[in-house]
Amino acid sequence: QEKGRADCLCCVAVDDETGLCVKKDGSWTEGERGLQNRVVGTFMPRLVLGTLAGKVVVILISCFFLGVGIYGCTELEMNFNNEWFIPDGHAIEAAMDVRNSYFSGESLPANVYFGAIDYPLEQDTVLKALAILRGNRWVVANSTSSWMEDFQKWVREEHAADWDQGAGRVVPSQFYGHLRVFASTTTGPRSAWQHIDNIRWSSNGSALVATRSGFHIIGAPLSDSEDAVDCMDDLRAALTGPEFPWAYPFIFWESYKIMISEITQNVAVAGSCVFVLVTLMIANIQLGLLVTATIGCVDVCMLGFMPLIGVQLNSVSVICIVLAVGLSVDYSVHIAGAFLHVRCEDGEEHSGRTQRAAFALWKMGPAVVNGGTSTFIAVLPLAFAISYIFTVFFRMFVMIIFFGQWFGVFLLPVVLSFVGPDPYLTAPDLNEKPQQNPLHPDHGNTAVIEKSLPSGEVNSPTEMHETV
């Protein structure tokens, strides 16, 4: 590293200051730069920043991406289905296909649960909850099934003496005695067998500690996230006593309810951390805001383009949205930092910013593109995965890389050329090093820059004497 060797290619010497290959005789030419360095570091700055038309095209394309992203956010749907985790070709997939083809849209079984209330005295509490469910718009008509109703009916028919006709309930003192007989598989009626699993006794068997009654939810909430949340909230609001409704999909419906607020909160926290750290590291509030803004553009485009690539908003994809804040910062912060490390006394402020933005691309553009390329290669095997999680991660990471590169490598230099901040006070003048300015007329010529090499070795740039 001290002798300027090119990473694992130790036989090749590289000038640390310019990143150009050095010949054995100590000289180099611009044409010997790598293809990627020439494309990203030389051709792209000239194409994007060399003319006003190039800047306008980049801005228009960016506006198009953001427009599609904002519109796509309004079309984004929240959904989660356990069947997505079944790999293609799995044996259970055939059963799921039959169910979805011929039995889709069916109602959803649910229960209303009661805790350790005084059941002999609060028989009406259970019956009132059932009456509320029967009148609820989300509950299938005639779908409620209660052990209390069947138990009271049995007592009226078999033990009329223990039925309080005036109160409309089983005599409290005889409640548990008859319930033990009713809930027994040997002495109870056949109609009670379906309720045996719906009641739970205390450890000594003296009283009930929990019960449940069943009902069915209409099929509409199964496919619409907004209806699912409304259904869950309505049922909870309707049952305000000691009871509470529950169905297995409530786990996922609860995530629908808080998804937007959680995304907003987490992205805002992550973005704030990025802003603070970037501002502290590069010591410039304006660039901290610009870098944070580019990250916001990446997230907006990711959310908006998700419907176009077949990804819905759920607990899997939202992870990538938050990850994008940390991953996409690399694509812009290095360009922003390089912009501050050079000044350009061009006489025109606007032109000077353009020259510095071109230098930032020349200096850090190839490295940033390399970072995106290596990340893409790292996640490329996920493209062949059959697991839902991995396929979603691949699609989301591709968007992170693409939009991160676009807004960081293309749009940010254009923005900096218009509203970029002043350089550091100690930054060198770019006019003194035209070979580092892709927009300079002498950049990329065939003139050979001599390097004096003491003892025939390539030393650090501070020990080199440069002549053009």
Coordinates of C-alpha atoms in Angstrom, one line a residue:
Q1 CA 0.0 0.0 0.0
E2 CA 2.8 2.4 0.8
K3 CA 4.4 1.7 -2.6
G4 CA 1.2 2.3 -4.5
R5 CA 0.5 -1.3 -5.5
A6 CA -3.0 -2.0 -6.9
D7 CA -4.6 -4.1 -4.2
C8 CA -4.2 -7.8 -5.1
L9 CA -2.5 -6.9 -8.4
C10 CA 0.7 -6.2 -6.6
C11 CA 2.7 -6.1 -9.9
V12 CA 0.8 -2.9 -10.9
A13 CA 1.6 0.4 -9.3
V14 CA -1.1 3.0 -8.9
D15 CA -0.7 6.7 -8.1
D16 CA -2.7 7.3 -4.9
E17 CA -3.5 10.9 -5.9
T18 CA -4.9 10.2 -9.4
G19 CA -5.8 6.6 -9.4
L20 CA -3.9 6.1 -12.7
C21 CA -1.7 3.2 -13.6
V22 CA 2.1 3.9 -13.4
K23 CA 4.4 2.3 -15.9
K24 CA 7.7 0.7 -15.0
D25 CA 9.5 3.8 -16.2
G26 CA 7.4 6.0 -13.9
S27 CA 5.1 7.5 -16.4
W28 CA 1.4 7.2 -17.2
T29 CA -1.2 8.4 -19.7
E30 CA -4.9 9.2 -19.2
G31 CA -5.8 6.6 -21.8
E32 CA -4.4 3.8 -19.6
R33 CA -7.1 4.4 -17.0
G34 CA -9.6 1.5 -16.7
L35 CA -12.7 1.4 -18.8
Q36 CA -15.0 2.0 -15.8
N37 CA -12.8 5.0 -14.7
R38 CA -12.9 6.5 -18.1
V39 CA -16.7 6.0 -18.4
V40 CA -17.8 7.1 -14.9
G41 CA -14.9 9.5 -14.2
T42 CA -14.5 11.2 -17.5
F43 CA -17.3 10.5 -20.0
M44 CA -20.3 10.7 -17.5
P45 CA -19.3 14.1 -16.0
R46 CA -19.0 15.6 -19.5
L47 CA -22.3 14.1 -20.5
V48 CA -24.2 15.1 -17.4
L49 CA -22.5 18.3 -16.3
G50 CA -20.8 19.5 -19.4
T51 CA -23.9 21.1 -20.9
L52 CA -27.1 22.6 -19.6
A53 CA -29.1 20.1 -21.7
G54 CA -27.4 17.2 -19.8
K55 CA -28.4 18.7 -16.5
V56 CA -32.0 19.3 -17.6
V57 CA -32.3 15.7 -18.8
V58 CA -31.1 14.3 -15.5
I59 CA -33.6 16.6 -13.6
L60 CA -36.5 15.5 -15.9
I61 CA -35.7 11.8 -15.5
S62 CA -35.5 12.3 -11.7
C63 CA -38.8 14.1 -11.7
F64 CA -40.3 11.3 -13.7
F65 CA -39.1 8.7 -11.2
L66 CA -40.4 10.8 -8.3
G67 CA -43.7 11.3 -10.0
V68 CA -44.2 7.6 -10.6
G69 CA -43.0 7.0 -7.0
I70 CA -45.5 9.4 -5.5
Y71 CA -48.4 8.1 -7.6
G72 CA -47.4 4.5 -6.8
C73 CA -47.5 5.3 -3.1
T74 CA -51.2 6.1 -3.4
E75 CA -51.7 2.7 -5.1
L76 CA -49.7 0.7 -2.6
E77 CA -51.5 -2.1 -0.9
M78 CA -50.8 -3.7 2.5
N79 CA -51.2 -7.5 2.4
F80 CA -49.7 -10.6 3.9
N81 CA -50.4 -14.2 3.2
N82 CA -48.9 -17.2 4.8
E83 CA -49.2 -19.1 1.6
W84 CA -46.5 -16.8 0.0
F85 CA -44.0 -18.7 2.1
I86 CA -44.8 -22.0 0.5
P87 CA -42.1 -22.7 -2.1
D88 CA -43.2 -23.4 -5.7
G89 CA -43.7 -27.1 -6.3
H90 CA -44.2 -28.0 -2.7
A91 CA -46.7 -30.8 -1.9
I92 CA -48.9 -28.5 0.1
E93 CA -49.2 -26.1 -2.9
A94 CA -51.7 -28.4 -4.6
A95 CA -54.0 -28.4 -1.6
M96 CA -53.8 -24.6 -1.4
D97 CA -54.7 -24.4 -5.1
V98 CA -57.8 -26.5 -4.6
R99 CA -58.9 -24.5 -1.6
N100 CA -58.3 -21.1 -3.4
S101 CA -60.1 -22.3 -6.6
Y102 CA -63.2 -23.8 -5.0
F103 CA -63.5 -22.5 -1.5
S104 CA -62.1 -19.0 -1.6
G105 CA -64.1 -16.1 -0.1
E106 CA -65.4 -18.2 2.8
S107 CA -66.0 -16.8 6.2
L108 CA -63.3 -16.6 8.8
P109 CA -63.8 -18.5 12.1
A110 CA -63.3 -16.3 15.2
N111 CA -64.1 -16.4 19.0
V112 CA -65.1 -14.1 21.7
Y113 CA -63.2 -14.8 24.9
F114 CA -64.1 -14.3 28.5
G115 CA -61.8 -14.3 31.5
A116 CA -62.4 -15.3 35.2
I117 CA -65.8 -13.6 35.7
D118 CA -68.5 -14.7 38.1
Y119 CA -70.3 -16.9 35.5
P120 CA -73.3 -18.0 37.7
L121 CA -74.2 -14.3 38.3
E122 CA -73.1 -12.9 34.9
Q123 CA -74.8 -15.2 32.5
D124 CA -76.4 -12.2 30.9
T125 CA -72.9 -10.7 30.1
V126 CA -72.1 -13.7 27.9
L127 CA -75.5 -13.5 26.2
K128 CA -75.3 -9.8 25.6
A129 CA -72.0 -10.2 23.9
L130 CA -73.5 -12.7 21.5
A131 CA -76.4 -10.4 20.8
I132 CA -74.0 -7.6 19.9
L133 CA -72.1 -9.9 17.5
R134 CA -75.3 -11.0 15.8
G135 CA -76.0 -7.4 14.9
N136 CA -72.5 -6.6 13.7
R137 CA -72.1 -6.0 10.0
W138 CA -68.9 -8.0 9.9
V139 CA -70.4 -11.2 11.4
V140 CA -72.0 -13.8 9.3
A141 CA -75.7 -14.2 10.1
N142 CA -76.6 -17.2 12.3
S143 CA -72.9 -18.1 12.7
T144 CA -72.6 -17.6 16.5
S145 CA -72.2 -20.7 18.6
S146 CA -72.3 -20.4 22.4
W147 CA -71.9 -22.9 25.2
M148 CA -74.0 -20.7 27.4
E149 CA -77.1 -20.7 25.2
D150 CA -76.9 -24.5 24.7
F151 CA -76.3 -25.0 28.4
Q152 CA -79.3 -22.8 29.4
K153 CA -81.5 -24.6 26.9
W154 CA -80.5 -28.0 28.3
V155 CA -81.3 -26.9 31.9
R156 CA -84.7 -25.5 30.8
E157 CA -85.6 -28.8 29.2
E158 CA -84.0 -31.3 31.6
H159 CA -83.9 -29.5 35.0
A160 CA -86.8 -27.0 34.8
A161 CA -86.8 -26.6 38.6
D162 CA -83.4 -25.0 38.5
W163 CA -84.4 -22.5 35.9
D164 CA -85.2 -19.0 37.1
Q165 CA -87.9 -17.9 34.7
G166 CA -88.1 -14.4 35.9
A167 CA -84.4 -13.7 35.7
G168 CA -84.0 -15.8 32.5
R169 CA -81.1 -17.7 33.8
V170 CA -79.9 -20.9 35.6
V171 CA -80.2 -20.6 39.3
P172 CA -76.7 -19.5 40.4
S173 CA -76.4 -22.0 43.2
Q174 CA -77.1 -24.8 40.8
F175 CA -75.0 -23.4 37.9
Y176 CA -71.7 -25.3 38.4
G177 CA -73.4 -28.6 39.4
H178 CA -75.4 -28.7 36.2
L179 CA -72.5 -27.4 34.1
R180 CA -70.3 -30.3 35.2
V181 CA -72.9 -32.8 34.0
F182 CA -73.5 -30.8 30.8
A183 CA -69.8 -30.6 29.9
S184 CA -69.1 -34.3 30.5
T185 CA -68.6 -36.6 27.5
T186 CA -70.3 -39.5 29.5
T187 CA -73.2 -37.8 31.2
G188 CA -73.8 -34.7 29.1
P189 CA -76.0 -34.4 26.0
R190 CA -74.5 -34.9 22.5
S191 CA -75.0 -31.2 21.7
A192 CA -72.6 -30.2 24.5
W193 CA -69.6 -32.2 23.1
Q194 CA -68.8 -29.3 20.7
H195 CA -68.4 -27.0 23.7
I196 CA -66.1 -29.1 25.9
D197 CA -63.0 -27.3 24.5
N198 CA -64.6 -23.9 25.0
I199 CA -64.6 -23.9 28.8
R200 CA -61.6 -24.0 31.2
W201 CA -61.9 -24.9 34.8
S202 CA -59.7 -23.8 37.7
S203 CA -57.1 -26.2 39.0
N204 CA -59.4 -27.5 41.7
G205 CA -62.4 -27.7 39.3
S206 CA -64.5 -25.4 41.5
A207 CA -65.1 -22.6 39.0
L208 CA -64.6 -21.4 35.4
V209 CA -61.5 -19.3 34.7
A210 CA -62.0 -18.8 30.9
T211 CA -64.5 -19.5 28.2
R212 CA -65.1 -18.7 24.5
S213 CA -67.9 -18.6 22.1
G214 CA -67.5 -18.9 18.3
F215 CA -68.7 -16.8 15.4
H216 CA -67.7 -16.3 11.7
I217 CA -66.4 -13.1 10.1
I218 CA -67.5 -12.4 6.5
G219 CA -64.9 -13.1 3.8
A220 CA -64.4 -9.5 2.6
P221 CA -61.7 -8.5 5.1
L222 CA -59.6 -11.4 4.1
S223 CA -58.4 -9.7 0.9
D224 CA -58.6 -6.0 1.7
S225 CA -56.3 -4.5 4.4
E226 CA -58.5 -1.4 5.1
D227 CA -61.6 -3.6 5.6
A228 CA -59.5 -5.9 7.8
V229 CA -58.5 -3.1 10.1
D230 CA -62.1 -1.7 10.1
C231 CA -63.4 -5.1 11.0
M232 CA -61.0 -5.7 13.8
D233 CA -61.6 -2.2 15.3
D234 CA -65.4 -2.4 15.0
L235 CA -65.5 -5.7 16.8
R236 CA -63.3 -4.4 19.5
A237 CA -65.3 -1.2 19.9
A238 CA -68.6 -3.2 20.0
L239 CA -67.5 -5.5 22.7
T240 CA -66.7 -3.2 25.6
G241 CA -67.2 -5.5 28.5
P242 CA -64.8 -8.1 30.0
E243 CA -64.9 -10.0 26.7
F244 CA -62.7 -9.5 23.7
P245 CA -62.9 -10.8 20.1
W246 CA -60.0 -12.7 18.5
A247 CA -59.2 -14.4 15.2
Y248 CA -55.8 -15.7 14.0
P249 CA -55.5 -13.1 11.2
F250 CA -55.7 -10.3 13.8
I251 CA -51.9 -10.8 14.2
F252 CA -51.4 -9.6 10.6
W253 CA -54.3 -7.1 10.7
E254 CA -52.7 -5.4 13.7
S255 CA -49.6 -4.9 11.6
Y256 CA -51.8 -3.3 8.9
K257 CA -53.0 -0.8 11.5
I258 CA -49.6 0.4 12.6
M259 CA -47.7 -0.2 9.3
I260 CA -47.7 3.4 8.0
S261 CA -47.0 5.0 11.3
E262 CA -44.1 2.6 12.0
I263 CA -42.6 3.1 8.6
T264 CA -42.8 6.9 9.0
Q265 CA -41.3 6.8 12.5
N266 CA -38.5 4.4 11.7
V267 CA -37.5 6.1 8.4
A268 CA -37.7 9.5 10.1
V269 CA -35.5 8.3 13.0
A270 CA -33.0 6.7 10.6
G271 CA -33.0 9.7 8.3
S272 CA -32.4 12.0 11.3
C273 CA -29.5 9.9 12.4
V274 CA -28.0 10.0 8.9
F275 CA -28.4 13.8 8.8
V276 CA -26.7 14.3 12.1
L277 CA -23.8 11.9 11.3
V278 CA -23.3 13.2 7.8
T279 CA -23.4 16.8 9.0
L280 CA -20.8 16.1 11.7
M281 CA -18.5 14.0 9.4
I282 CA -18.4 16.5 6.5
A283 CA -19.0 19.6 8.7
N284 CA -21.6 21.1 6.4
I285 CA -25.3 21.4 7.2
Q286 CA -26.3 22.2 3.6
L287 CA -24.7 19.0 2.3
G288 CA -26.2 17.0 5.2
L289 CA -29.7 18.2 4.1
L290 CA -29.0 17.4 0.4
V291 CA -27.7 13.9 1.2
T292 CA -30.7 13.2 3.5
A293 CA -33.0 14.5 0.7
T294 CA -31.5 12.1 -1.8
I295 CA -32.2 9.2 0.6
G296 CA -35.8 10.4 0.9
C297 CA -36.1 10.3 -2.9
V298 CA -34.8 6.7 -2.9
D299 CA -37.4 5.6 -0.3
V300 CA -40.2 7.4 -2.1
C301 CA -39.3 5.7 -5.4
M302 CA -39.0 2.3 -3.7
L303 CA -42.4 2.6 -2.2
G304 CA -44.0 3.8 -5.4
F305 CA -42.4 1.2 -7.7
M306 CA -43.3 -1.7 -5.4
P307 CA -46.7 -2.3 -7.0
L308 CA -45.0 -2.4 -10.4
I309 CA -42.6 -5.2 -9.4
G310 CA -45.3 -7.2 -7.6
V311 CA -44.3 -6.4 -4.0
Q312 CA -46.9 -5.4 -1.4
L313 CA -46.3 -3.5 1.8
N314 CA -45.9 -5.9 4.7
S315 CA -43.5 -6.8 7.5
V316 CA -41.0 -8.3 5.0
S317 CA -40.8 -5.4 2.5
V318 CA -40.9 -2.7 5.2
I319 CA -37.6 -4.0 6.5
C320 CA -36.0 -3.2 3.2
I321 CA -37.5 0.3 3.2
V322 CA -35.8 1.0 6.5
L323 CA -32.5 -0.7 5.3
A324 CA -32.5 1.6 2.3
V325 CA -31.8 4.6 4.5
G326 CA -28.5 3.1 5.6
L327 CA -27.6 1.5 2.3
S328 CA -28.3 4.4 0.0
V329 CA -26.3 6.9 2.0
D330 CA -23.1 5.6 0.6
Y331 CA -24.1 6.4 -2.9
S332 CA -24.4 10.1 -2.2
V333 CA -22.2 11.0 0.8
H334 CA -18.9 10.3 -0.9
I335 CA -19.9 12.5 -3.9
A336 CA -20.9 15.2 -1.5
G337 CA -17.7 14.9 0.5
A338 CA -15.5 15.1 -2.6
F339 CA -17.3 18.3 -3.6
L340 CA -16.0 20.0 -0.6
H341 CA -12.4 19.0 -1.0
V342 CA -11.6 21.2 -4.0
R343 CA -12.1 24.8 -5.0
C344 CA -12.3 26.3 -8.5
E345 CA -11.5 29.9 -9.0
D346 CA -13.3 30.2 -12.3
G347 CA -14.5 33.7 -12.0
E348 CA -18.1 32.5 -12.3
E349 CA -19.7 31.0 -9.2
H350 CA -22.0 28.7 -11.1
S351 CA -19.2 27.4 -13.4
G352 CA -17.0 26.8 -10.4
R353 CA -19.6 24.6 -8.8
T354 CA -20.0 22.6 -12.0
Q355 CA -16.2 22.1 -12.2
R356 CA -16.2 20.9 -8.6
A357 CA -19.1 18.6 -9.2
A358 CA -17.3 17.1 -12.1
F359 CA -14.2 16.6 -9.9
A360 CA -16.4 14.8 -7.3
L361 CA -17.6 12.4 -10.0
W362 CA -14.1 11.9 -11.3
K363 CA -12.8 11.3 -7.8
M364 CA -15.5 9.1 -6.2
G365 CA -17.8 8.1 -9.1
P366 CA -16.0 4.9 -10.0
A367 CA -15.7 3.8 -6.4
V368 CA -19.4 4.5 -5.8
V369 CA -20.4 2.6 -8.9
N370 CA -18.1 -0.2 -7.8
G371 CA -19.9 -0.3 -4.5
G372 CA -23.3 -0.6 -6.2
T373 CA -22.0 -3.3 -8.6
S374 CA -20.5 -5.4 -5.8
T375 CA -23.7 -5.2 -3.8
F376 CA -25.7 -6.3 -6.8
I377 CA -23.4 -9.2 -7.4
A378 CA -23.7 -10.1 -3.7
V379 CA -27.5 -10.3 -3.9
L380 CA -27.7 -11.7 -7.4
P381 CA -28.0 -15.4 -6.1
L382 CA -31.3 -14.4 -4.4
A383 CA -32.8 -14.0 -7.9
F384 CA -32.9 -17.8 -8.2
A385 CA -34.4 -18.3 -4.7
I386 CA -37.9 -19.8 -4.3
S387 CA -38.5 -18.4 -0.8
Y388 CA -40.8 -15.4 -0.6
I389 CA -38.5 -13.5 1.8
F390 CA -35.5 -13.9 -0.5
T391 CA -37.3 -13.0 -3.7
V392 CA -38.7 -9.8 -2.0
F393 CA -35.3 -8.9 -0.7
F394 CA -33.7 -9.3 -4.1
R395 CA -36.3 -7.0 -5.8
M396 CA -36.0 -4.4 -3.1
F397 CA -32.2 -4.5 -3.0
V398 CA -32.2 -4.0 -6.8
M399 CA -34.3 -0.9 -6.4
I400 CA -32.0 0.3 -3.5
I401 CA -29.0 0.0 -5.8
F402 CA -30.6 1.5 -8.9
F403 CA -32.3 4.5 -7.2
G404 CA -29.4 5.0 -4.9
Q405 CA -27.0 5.2 -7.8
W406 CA -29.3 7.4 -9.8
F407 CA -30.0 10.0 -7.2
G408 CA -26.5 9.9 -5.7
V409 CA -24.3 9.7 -8.8
F410 CA -26.5 11.5 -11.4
L411 CA -28.9 13.9 -9.7
L412 CA -26.8 15.0 -6.7
P413 CA -23.8 16.3 -8.8
V414 CA -26.3 18.3 -10.9
V415 CA -27.9 19.7 -7.8
L416 CA -24.5 20.6 -6.4
S417 CA -23.6 22.4 -9.6
F418 CA -26.5 24.8 -8.9
V419 CA -26.7 25.1 -5.1
G420 CA -23.6 23.4 -3.8
P421 CA -21.9 24.9 -0.7
D422 CA -18.5 26.6 -0.6
P423 CA -15.4 24.3 -0.3
Y424 CA -13.3 23.8 2.7
L425 CA -10.9 26.7 3.4
T426 CA -7.9 24.5 2.9
A427 CA -9.2 22.9 -0.3
P428 CA -6.7 23.1 -3.3
D429 CA -7.5 24.9 -6.5
L430 CA -8.7 22.6 -9.2
N431 CA -7.2 24.8 -11.9
E432 CA -3.8 23.7 -10.7
K433 CA -4.6 20.0 -11.5
P434 CA -6.4 19.9 -14.9
Q435 CA -5.9 16.1 -15.1
Q436 CA -8.4 15.8 -12.2
N437 CA -11.1 17.9 -13.9
P438 CA -13.0 16.0 -16.6
L439 CA -14.4 19.3 -18.0
H440 CA -10.9 20.9 -18.5
P441 CA -9.7 21.0 -22.1
D442 CA -6.4 19.4 -21.1
H443 CA -8.1 16.5 -19.3
G444 CA -7.6 13.2 -21.1
N445 CA -5.0 14.3 -23.6
T446 CA -2.2 12.0 -24.6
A447 CA 0.6 14.1 -23.0
V448 CA 2.7 12.0 -20.7
I449 CA 3.2 13.1 -17.2
E450 CA 6.7 12.3 -16.0
K451 CA 7.2 10.8 -12.6
S452 CA 10.5 10.8 -11.0
L453 CA 11.0 7.5 -9.2
P454 CA 13.8 7.4 -6.6
S455 CA 15.7 4.1 -6.7
G456 CA 13.3 2.9 -9.4
E457 CA 10.3 2.6 -7.1
V458 CA 6.9 4.3 -7.0
N459 CA 6.7 6.3 -3.8
S460 CA 3.9 8.2 -2.2
P461 CA 2.5 11.3 -4.1
T462 CA 4.2 13.6 -1.6
E463 CA 7.6 12.3 -2.8
M464 CA 6.8 12.6 -6.5
H465 CA 7.7 15.5 -8.7
E466 CA 5.1 16.1 -11.4
T467 CA 5.7 17.8 -14.8
V468 CA 3.3 18.1 -17.6

